[in-house]
PDB file of C-alpha atoms in Angstrom:
ATOM      1  CA  UNK A   1      93.666 137.003 154.635  1.00  0.00           C
ATOM      2  CA  UNK A   2      93.665 133.420 155.931  1.00  0.00           C
ATOM      3  CA  UNK A   3      91.274 130.617 155.366  1.00  0.00           C
ATOM      4  CA  UNK A   4      90.369 127.295 157.023  1.00  0.00           C
ATOM      5  CA  UNK A   5      89.951 124.326 154.731  1.00  0.00           C
ATOM      6  CA  UNK A   6      86.085 124.825 154.880  1.00  0.00           C
ATOM      7  CA  UNK A   7      86.273 128.494 154.157  1.00  0.00           C
ATOM      8  CA  UNK A   8      88.644 128.007 151.179  1.00  0.00           C
ATOM      9  CA  UNK A   9      86.357 125.192 150.017  1.00  0.00           C
ATOM     10  CA  UNK A  10      83.438 127.570 149.956  1.00  0.00           C
ATOM     11  CA  UNK A  11      85.456 130.327 148.380  1.00  0.00           C
ATOM     12  CA  UNK A  12      86.754 128.221 145.508  1.00  0.00           C
ATOM     13  CA  UNK A  13      83.933 125.855 144.974  1.00  0.00           C
ATOM     14  CA  UNK A  14      86.188 122.850 145.574  1.00  0.00           C
ATOM     15  CA  UNK A  15      85.356 120.077 148.071  1.00  0.00           C
ATOM     16  CA  UNK A  16      87.302 119.800 151.361  1.00  0.00           C
ATOM     17  CA  UNK A  17      87.998 116.243 150.287  1.00  0.00           C
ATOM     18  CA  UNK A  18      89.722 117.503 147.152  1.00  0.00           C
ATOM     19  CA  UNK A  19      91.814 120.009 149.191  1.00  0.00           C
ATOM     20  CA  UNK A  20      92.959 117.214 151.487  1.00  0.00           C
ATOM     21  CA  UNK A  21      93.807 115.080 148.612  1.00  0.00           C
ATOM     22  CA  UNK A  22      95.883 117.919 147.102  1.00  0.00           C
ATOM     23  CA  UNK A  23      97.676 118.125 150.433  1.00  0.00           C
ATOM     24  CA  UNK A  24      98.280 114.305 150.422  1.00  0.00           C
ATOM     25  CA  UNK A  25      99.922 114.410 147.037  1.00  0.00           C
ATOM     26  CA  UNK A  26     101.975 117.564 147.782  1.00  0.00           C
ATOM     27  CA  UNK A  27     100.166 119.685 145.135  1.00  0.00           C
ATOM     28  CA  UNK A  28      98.604 122.190 147.676  1.00  0.00           C
ATOM     29  CA  UNK A  29      99.546 122.197 151.269  1.00  0.00           C
ATOM     30  CA  UNK A  30      98.340 124.680 153.976  1.00  0.00           C
ATOM     31  CA  UNK A  31     100.607 127.459 155.170  1.00  0.00           C
ATOM     32  CA  UNK A  32     100.263 126.137 158.746  1.00  0.00           C
ATOM     33  CA  UNK A  33      98.262 124.045 161.111  1.00  0.00           C
ATOM     34  CA  UNK A  34      96.786 126.108 163.987  1.00  0.00           C
ATOM     35  CA  UNK A  35      96.703 125.131 167.672  1.00  0.00           C
ATOM     36  CA  UNK A  36      93.300 123.497 167.185  1.00  0.00           C
ATOM     37  CA  UNK A  37      94.572 121.336 164.351  1.00  0.00           C
ATOM     38  CA  UNK A  38      92.941 123.206 161.453  1.00  0.00           C
ATOM     39  CA  UNK A  39      94.659 123.615 158.184  1.00  0.00           C
ATOM     40  CA  UNK A  40      95.140 127.316 157.435  1.00  0.00           C
ATOM     41  CA  UNK A  41      95.766 128.625 153.957  1.00  0.00           C
ATOM     42  CA  UNK A  42      97.157 132.080 153.089  1.00  0.00           C
ATOM     43  CA  UNK A  43      97.523 134.267 150.009  1.00  0.00           C
ATOM     44  CA  UNK A  44     100.308 132.089 148.446  1.00  0.00           C
ATOM     45  CA  UNK A  45      98.104 128.929 148.725  1.00  0.00           C
ATOM     46  CA  UNK A  46      95.028 130.866 147.343  1.00  0.00           C
ATOM     47  CA  UNK A  47      97.009 131.925 144.298  1.00  0.00           C
ATOM     48  CA  UNK A  48      98.343 128.450 143.800  1.00  0.00           C
ATOM     49  CA  UNK A  49      94.972 126.933 144.032  1.00  0.00           C
ATOM     50  CA  UNK A  50      93.793 129.443 141.303  1.00  0.00           C
ATOM     51  CA  UNK A  51      96.592 128.217 139.077  1.00  0.00           C
ATOM     52  CA  UNK A  52      95.690 124.545 139.750  1.00  0.00           C
ATOM     53  CA  UNK A  53      92.128 125.255 138.806  1.00  0.00           C
ATOM     54  CA  UNK A  54      93.196 126.987 135.566  1.00  0.00           C
ATOM     55  CA  UNK A  55      95.269 124.065 134.490  1.00  0.00           C
ATOM     56  CA  UNK A  56      92.524 121.579 135.481  1.00  0.00           C
ATOM     57  CA  UNK A  57      90.169 123.556 133.382  1.00  0.00           C
ATOM     58  CA  UNK A  58      92.475 123.003 130.373  1.00  0.00           C
ATOM     59  CA  UNK A  59      92.365 119.267 131.031  1.00  0.00           C
ATOM     60  CA  UNK A  60      95.759 118.847 132.525  1.00  0.00           C
ATOM     61  CA  UNK A  61      96.583 115.903 134.962  1.00  0.00           C
ATOM     62  CA  UNK A  62      97.464 116.725 138.510  1.00  0.00           C
ATOM     63  CA  UNK A  63     100.986 115.330 138.173  1.00  0.00           C
ATOM     64  CA  UNK A  64     101.677 117.571 135.360  1.00  0.00           C
ATOM     65  CA  UNK A  65     100.388 120.615 137.167  1.00  0.00           C
ATOM     66  CA  UNK A  66     102.574 119.788 140.162  1.00  0.00           C
ATOM     67  CA  UNK A  67     105.707 119.657 138.016  1.00  0.00           C
ATOM     68  CA  UNK A  68     104.781 123.104 136.419  1.00  0.00           C
ATOM     69  CA  UNK A  69     104.092 124.804 139.655  1.00  0.00           C
ATOM     70  CA  UNK A  70     107.000 123.346 141.448  1.00  0.00           C
ATOM     71  CA  UNK A  71     109.441 124.479 138.813  1.00  0.00           C
ATOM     72  CA  UNK A  72     111.703 127.212 140.254  1.00  0.00           C
ATOM     73  CA  UNK A  73     111.493 129.079 136.947  1.00  0.00           C
ATOM     74  CA  UNK A  74     107.653 129.144 137.005  1.00  0.00           C
ATOM     75  CA  UNK A  75     106.260 132.578 136.025  1.00  0.00           C
ATOM     76  CA  UNK A  76     102.836 133.150 137.620  1.00  0.00           C
ATOM     77  CA  UNK A  77     102.344 136.347 135.620  1.00  0.00           C
ATOM     78  CA  UNK A  78     103.293 134.696 132.359  1.00  0.00           C
ATOM     79  CA  UNK A  79     100.980 131.665 133.291  1.00  0.00           C
ATOM     80  CA  UNK A  80      98.164 134.051 133.922  1.00  0.00           C
ATOM     81  CA  UNK A  81      98.585 135.651 130.491  1.00  0.00           C
ATOM     82  CA  UNK A  82      98.682 132.213 128.989  1.00  0.00           C
ATOM     83  CA  UNK A  83      95.411 131.200 130.798  1.00  0.00           C
ATOM     84  CA  UNK A  84      93.794 134.390 129.632  1.00  0.00           C
ATOM     85  CA  UNK A  85      94.718 133.740 126.084  1.00  0.00           C
ATOM     86  CA  UNK A  86      93.334 130.175 126.182  1.00  0.00           C
ATOM     87  CA  UNK A  87      90.127 131.421 127.901  1.00  0.00           C
ATOM     88  CA  UNK A  88      89.582 133.926 125.137  1.00  0.00           C
ATOM     89  CA  UNK A  89      90.013 131.231 122.563  1.00  0.00           C
ATOM     90  CA  UNK A  90      87.452 129.125 124.444  1.00  0.00           C
ATOM     91  CA  UNK A  91      85.117 132.011 124.639  1.00  0.00           C
ATOM     92  CA  UNK A  92      85.305 132.483 120.968  1.00  0.00           C
ATOM     93  CA  UNK A  93      84.622 128.822 120.191  1.00  0.00           C
ATOM     94  CA  UNK A  94      81.679 128.956 122.587  1.00  0.00           C
ATOM     95  CA  UNK A  95      80.265 132.115 121.133  1.00  0.00           C
ATOM     96  CA  UNK A  96      80.620 130.548 117.574  1.00  0.00           C
ATOM     97  CA  UNK A  97      78.697 127.460 118.793  1.00  0.00           C
ATOM     98  CA  UNK A  98      76.035 129.623 120.451  1.00  0.00           C
ATOM     99  CA  UNK A  99      75.571 131.528 117.096  1.00  0.00           C
ATOM    100  CA  UNK A 100      75.486 128.208 115.418  1.00  0.00           C
ATOM    101  CA  UNK A 101      72.748 126.878 117.608  1.00  0.00           C
ATOM    102  CA  UNK A 102      70.788 130.295 117.298  1.00  0.00           C
ATOM    103  CA  UNK A 103      71.028 130.146 113.475  1.00  0.00           C
ATOM    104  CA  UNK A 104      69.804 126.399 113.487  1.00  0.00           C
ATOM    105  CA  UNK A 105      66.847 127.228 115.685  1.00  0.00           C
ATOM    106  CA  UNK A 106      66.014 130.135 113.406  1.00  0.00           C
ATOM    107  CA  UNK A 107      66.380 127.785 110.484  1.00  0.00           C
ATOM    108  CA  UNK A 108      64.105 125.222 112.054  1.00  0.00           C
ATOM    109  CA  UNK A 109      61.491 127.880 112.856  1.00  0.00           C
ATOM    110  CA  UNK A 110      61.241 129.014 109.216  1.00  0.00           C
ATOM    111  CA  UNK A 111      63.705 131.923 109.295  1.00  0.00           C
ATOM    112  CA  UNK A 112      66.678 132.512 106.968  1.00  0.00           C
ATOM    113  CA  UNK A 113      68.007 129.330 105.541  1.00  0.00           C
ATOM    114  CA  UNK A 114      71.290 128.194 107.215  1.00  0.00           C
ATOM    115  CA  UNK A 115      74.059 126.986 104.861  1.00  0.00           C
ATOM    116  CA  UNK A 116      75.648 123.528 105.435  1.00  0.00           C
ATOM    117  CA  UNK A 117      78.944 125.353 105.962  1.00  0.00           C
ATOM    118  CA  UNK A 118      77.538 127.413 108.722  1.00  0.00           C
ATOM    119  CA  UNK A 119      76.172 124.385 110.562  1.00  0.00           C
ATOM    120  CA  UNK A 120      79.711 123.042 110.961  1.00  0.00           C
ATOM    121  CA  UNK A 121      81.757 126.198 111.560  1.00  0.00           C
ATOM    122  CA  UNK A 122      81.904 125.861 115.276  1.00  0.00           C
ATOM    123  CA  UNK A 123      82.972 122.276 115.333  1.00  0.00           C
ATOM    124  CA  UNK A 124      85.719 122.810 112.731  1.00  0.00           C
ATOM    125  CA  UNK A 125      86.979 125.773 114.651  1.00  0.00           C
ATOM    126  CA  UNK A 126      87.264 123.570 117.754  1.00  0.00           C
ATOM    127  CA  UNK A 127      89.157 121.014 115.774  1.00  0.00           C
ATOM    128  CA  UNK A 128      91.669 123.584 114.454  1.00  0.00           C
ATOM    129  CA  UNK A 129      92.132 125.018 118.005  1.00  0.00           C
ATOM    130  CA  UNK A 130      92.634 121.522 119.468  1.00  0.00           C
ATOM    131  CA  UNK A 131      95.279 120.709 116.830  1.00  0.00           C
ATOM    132  CA  UNK A 132      97.033 123.956 117.400  1.00  0.00           C
ATOM    133  CA  UNK A 133      97.151 123.368 121.069  1.00  0.00           C
ATOM    134  CA  UNK A 134      98.514 119.860 120.845  1.00  0.00           C
ATOM    135  CA  UNK A 135     100.864 120.026 117.739  1.00  0.00           C
ATOM    136  CA  UNK A 136     101.051 123.693 116.780  1.00  0.00           C
ATOM    137  CA  UNK A 137     104.473 124.500 118.120  1.00  0.00           C
ATOM    138  CA  UNK A 138     106.226 121.565 116.355  1.00  0.00           C
ATOM    139  CA  UNK A 139     104.478 121.747 113.010  1.00  0.00           C
ATOM    140  CA  UNK A 140     104.824 125.576 112.735  1.00  0.00           C
ATOM    141  CA  UNK A 141     108.549 125.277 113.483  1.00  0.00           C
ATOM    142  CA  UNK A 142     108.906 122.503 110.925  1.00  0.00           C
ATOM    143  CA  UNK A 143     106.621 123.859 108.090  1.00  0.00           C
ATOM    144  CA  UNK A 144     106.250 127.571 108.874  1.00  0.00           C
ATOM    145  CA  UNK A 145     103.314 129.763 109.879  1.00  0.00           C
ATOM    146  CA  UNK A 146     102.258 130.422 106.297  1.00  0.00           C
ATOM    147  CA  UNK A 147     101.796 126.851 105.430  1.00  0.00           C
ATOM    148  CA  UNK A 148      99.931 125.957 108.753  1.00  0.00           C
ATOM    149  CA  UNK A 149      97.705 129.098 108.466  1.00  0.00           C
ATOM    150  CA  UNK A 150      96.826 127.950 104.935  1.00  0.00           C
ATOM    151  CA  UNK A 151      95.972 124.494 106.126  1.00  0.00           C
ATOM    152  CA  UNK A 152      93.784 125.830 108.945  1.00  0.00           C
ATOM    153  CA  UNK A 153      92.014 128.208 106.516  1.00  0.00           C
ATOM    154  CA  UNK A 154      91.484 125.242 104.191  1.00  0.00           C
ATOM    155  CA  UNK A 155      89.734 123.202 106.932  1.00  0.00           C
ATOM    156  CA  UNK A 156      87.619 126.166 108.147  1.00  0.00           C
ATOM    157  CA  UNK A 157      86.389 126.881 104.597  1.00  0.00           C
ATOM    158  CA  UNK A 158      85.542 123.346 103.752  1.00  0.00           C
ATOM    159  CA  UNK A 159      81.841 122.619 103.199  1.00  0.00           C
ATOM    160  CA  UNK A 160      79.954 119.764 105.011  1.00  0.00           C
ATOM    161  CA  UNK A 161      80.159 117.304 102.136  1.00  0.00           C
ATOM    162  CA  UNK A 162      83.945 117.793 101.649  1.00  0.00           C
ATOM    163  CA  UNK A 163      84.510 117.692 105.354  1.00  0.00           C
ATOM    164  CA  UNK A 164      82.591 114.350 105.743  1.00  0.00           C
ATOM    165  CA  UNK A 165      84.378 112.828 102.764  1.00  0.00           C
ATOM    166  CA  UNK A 166      87.773 113.725 104.185  1.00  0.00           C
ATOM    167  CA  UNK A 167      86.827 112.385 107.551  1.00  0.00           C
ATOM    168  CA  UNK A 168      85.589 109.108 105.903  1.00  0.00           C
ATOM    169  CA  UNK A 169      88.871 108.959 103.828  1.00  0.00           C
ATOM    170  CA  UNK A 170      90.899 108.888 107.045  1.00  0.00           C
ATOM    171  CA  UNK A 171      88.757 106.153 108.517  1.00  0.00           C
ATOM    172  CA  UNK A 172      89.297 104.066 105.435  1.00  0.00           C
ATOM    173  CA  UNK A 173      92.988 104.556 105.578  1.00  0.00           C
ATOM    174  CA  UNK A 174      93.085 103.438 109.220  1.00  0.00           C
ATOM    175  CA  UNK A 175      91.039 100.431 108.374  1.00  0.00           C
ATOM    176  CA  UNK A 176      93.385  99.472 105.511  1.00  0.00           C
ATOM    177  CA  UNK A 177      96.531 100.161 107.717  1.00  0.00           C
ATOM    178  CA  UNK A 178      95.198  97.752 110.349  1.00  0.00           C
ATOM    179  CA  UNK A 179      94.907  94.922 107.850  1.00  0.00           C
ATOM    180  CA  UNK A 180      98.290  95.708 106.168  1.00  0.00           C
ATOM    181  CA  UNK A 181     100.077  96.037 109.447  1.00  0.00           C
ATOM    182  CA  UNK A 182      98.827  92.640 110.615  1.00  0.00           C
ATOM    183  CA  UNK A 183     100.290  91.153 107.443  1.00  0.00           C
ATOM    184  CA  UNK A 184     103.460  93.091 108.035  1.00  0.00           C
ATOM    185  CA  UNK A 185     104.238  94.062 104.495  1.00  0.00           C
ATOM    186  CA  UNK A 186     104.369  97.906 103.772  1.00  0.00           C
ATOM    187  CA  UNK A 187     104.704  97.175 100.097  1.00  0.00           C
ATOM    188  CA  UNK A 188     101.513  95.132  99.951  1.00  0.00           C
ATOM    189  CA  UNK A 189      98.240  96.066  98.177  1.00  0.00           C
ATOM    190  CA  UNK A 190      96.438  97.275 101.308  1.00  0.00           C
ATOM    191  CA  UNK A 191      99.402  99.279 102.529  1.00  0.00           C
ATOM    192  CA  UNK A 192      99.988 101.011  99.222  1.00  0.00           C
ATOM    193  CA  UNK A 193      96.271 101.896  98.976  1.00  0.00           C
ATOM    194  CA  UNK A 194      96.485 103.288 102.555  1.00  0.00           C
ATOM    195  CA  UNK A 195      99.566 105.334 101.558  1.00  0.00           C
ATOM    196  CA  UNK A 196      97.668 106.662  98.482  1.00  0.00           C
ATOM    197  CA  UNK A 197      94.665 107.667 100.748  1.00  0.00           C
ATOM    198  CA  UNK A 198      97.066 109.437 103.080  1.00  0.00           C
ATOM    199  CA  UNK A 199      98.454 111.514 100.293  1.00  0.00           C
ATOM    200  CA  UNK A 200      94.999 112.461  99.150  1.00  0.00           C
ATOM    201  CA  UNK A 201      93.985 113.070 102.703  1.00  0.00           C
ATOM    202  CA  UNK A 202      96.742 115.531 103.576  1.00  0.00           C
ATOM    203  CA  UNK A 203      96.264 117.222 100.146  1.00  0.00           C
ATOM    204  CA  UNK A 204      92.822 117.994 101.173  1.00  0.00           C
ATOM    205  CA  UNK A 205      93.754 119.107 104.501  1.00  0.00           C
ATOM    206  CA  UNK A 206      96.623 121.349 103.265  1.00  0.00           C
ATOM    207  CA  UNK A 207      94.899 122.510 100.120  1.00  0.00           C
ATOM    208  CA  UNK A 208      98.043 121.593  98.157  1.00  0.00           C
ATOM    209  CA  UNK A 209     100.584 118.702  97.998  1.00  0.00           C
ATOM    210  CA  UNK A 210     104.380 118.802  98.742  1.00  0.00           C
ATOM    211  CA  UNK A 211     106.271 115.468  98.675  1.00  0.00           C
ATOM    212  CA  UNK A 212     109.008 116.612 101.005  1.00  0.00           C
ATOM    213  CA  UNK A 213     106.462 117.816 103.511  1.00  0.00           C
ATOM    214  CA  UNK A 214     104.662 114.463 103.174  1.00  0.00           C
ATOM    215  CA  UNK A 215     107.801 112.496 103.894  1.00  0.00           C
ATOM    216  CA  UNK A 216     108.619 114.817 106.802  1.00  0.00           C
ATOM    217  CA  UNK A 217     105.121 114.299 108.185  1.00  0.00           C
ATOM    218  CA  UNK A 218     105.112 110.621 108.356  1.00  0.00           C
ATOM    219  CA  UNK A 219     108.586 110.657 109.803  1.00  0.00           C
ATOM    220  CA  UNK A 220     107.303 112.964 112.568  1.00  0.00           C
ATOM    221  CA  UNK A 221     104.542 110.416 113.263  1.00  0.00           C
ATOM    222  CA  UNK A 222     107.391 108.235 114.329  1.00  0.00           C
ATOM    223  CA  UNK A 223     109.684 110.704 116.068  1.00  0.00           C
ATOM    224  CA  UNK A 224     107.050 112.537 118.084  1.00  0.00           C
ATOM    225  CA  UNK A 225     105.317 110.436 120.822  1.00  0.00           C
ATOM    226  CA  UNK A 226     101.994 112.522 120.525  1.00  0.00           C
ATOM    227  CA  UNK A 227     101.721 111.721 116.803  1.00  0.00           C
ATOM    228  CA  UNK A 228     103.059 108.212 117.163  1.00  0.00           C
ATOM    229  CA  UNK A 229     100.326 107.430 119.898  1.00  0.00           C
ATOM    230  CA  UNK A 230      97.652 108.745 117.598  1.00  0.00           C
ATOM    231  CA  UNK A 231      98.208 105.956 115.148  1.00  0.00           C
ATOM    232  CA  UNK A 232      99.650 103.301 117.586  1.00  0.00           C
ATOM    233  CA  UNK A 233      96.451 103.414 119.714  1.00  0.00           C
ATOM    234  CA  UNK A 234      94.771 101.695 116.804  1.00  0.00           C
ATOM    235  CA  UNK A 235      97.533  99.054 116.525  1.00  0.00           C
ATOM    236  CA  UNK A 236     100.992  98.710 117.898  1.00  0.00           C
ATOM    237  CA  UNK A 237     103.622  99.859 115.332  1.00  0.00           C
ATOM    238  CA  UNK A 238     101.120 101.516 112.970  1.00  0.00           C
ATOM    239  CA  UNK A 239     102.909 104.916 112.870  1.00  0.00           C
ATOM    240  CA  UNK A 240     106.192 103.265 111.692  1.00  0.00           C
ATOM    241  CA  UNK A 241     104.306 100.982 109.364  1.00  0.00           C
ATOM    242  CA  UNK A 242     102.540 104.012 107.773  1.00  0.00           C
ATOM    243  CA  UNK A 243     105.947 105.848 107.270  1.00  0.00           C
ATOM    244  CA  UNK A 244     107.347 102.791 105.541  1.00  0.00           C
ATOM    245  CA  UNK A 245     104.319 102.336 103.366  1.00  0.00           C
ATOM    246  CA  UNK A 246     104.216 105.978 102.347  1.00  0.00           C
ATOM    247  CA  UNK A 247     108.083 105.836 101.646  1.00  0.00           C
ATOM    248  CA  UNK A 248     107.594 102.874  99.267  1.00  0.00           C
ATOM    249  CA  UNK A 249     104.569 104.476  97.590  1.00  0.00           C
ATOM    250  CA  UNK A 250     106.354 107.748  96.882  1.00  0.00           C
ATOM    251  CA  UNK A 251     109.489 105.954  95.678  1.00  0.00           C
ATOM    252  CA  UNK A 252     107.461 103.938  93.190  1.00  0.00           C
ATOM    253  CA  UNK A 253     104.781 106.494  92.370  1.00  0.00           C
ATOM    254  CA  UNK A 254     104.473 106.954  88.596  1.00  0.00           C
ATOM    255  CA  UNK A 255     106.396 103.805  87.721  1.00  0.00           C
TER     256      UNK A 255
END
């Protein structure tokens, strides 16, 4: 089956302008141009467009999609299995949020009282899934499945009050780090209080504390660009500053 750009546009629900742009950047080119000057797309192009739309649904940039699809080792079957897995995860999150809304409506209507924990289950599940997607591979390799699964369970089982307290604790830590980083002294009062809060924050997140894991985590903040950008987006050099502050805090803790 072959399609003109208009027919492919109607089939996929993508504008002809978008398809032309994909052609311009080399992401999706027609199989041929017919004698009348129309772009013609075949099965290969249809399958590629499907892959593009799957990756776009996951929030991936076009440049990254092109690199993946142009890789000679690209496995379309494996990619489809991965897409399916991610869609199932998304479906589970949406179903949880739908149940959450239904329970809230019932609660507002005078039905069974909804617990505070239930009100936030969907949002916490989304946070866990997002963290797994972004950092899961690295942190599981470093700390092991058992430790990360326990940390995820800890977050999912957290009640509203504790969840909000933990979130506020992180905000306090960031605010102190900004002040301390501007002063440039990781051993200063604000920096050491930020380090203390960071220790308490990860203890709440993990459900336990391990000094070696703490030291490894703040080093990962510096070594891994994604972790580093999370802190450096607040202020340049903040990830490295936090590592140094935590290092000094742990060295002198209990003295």
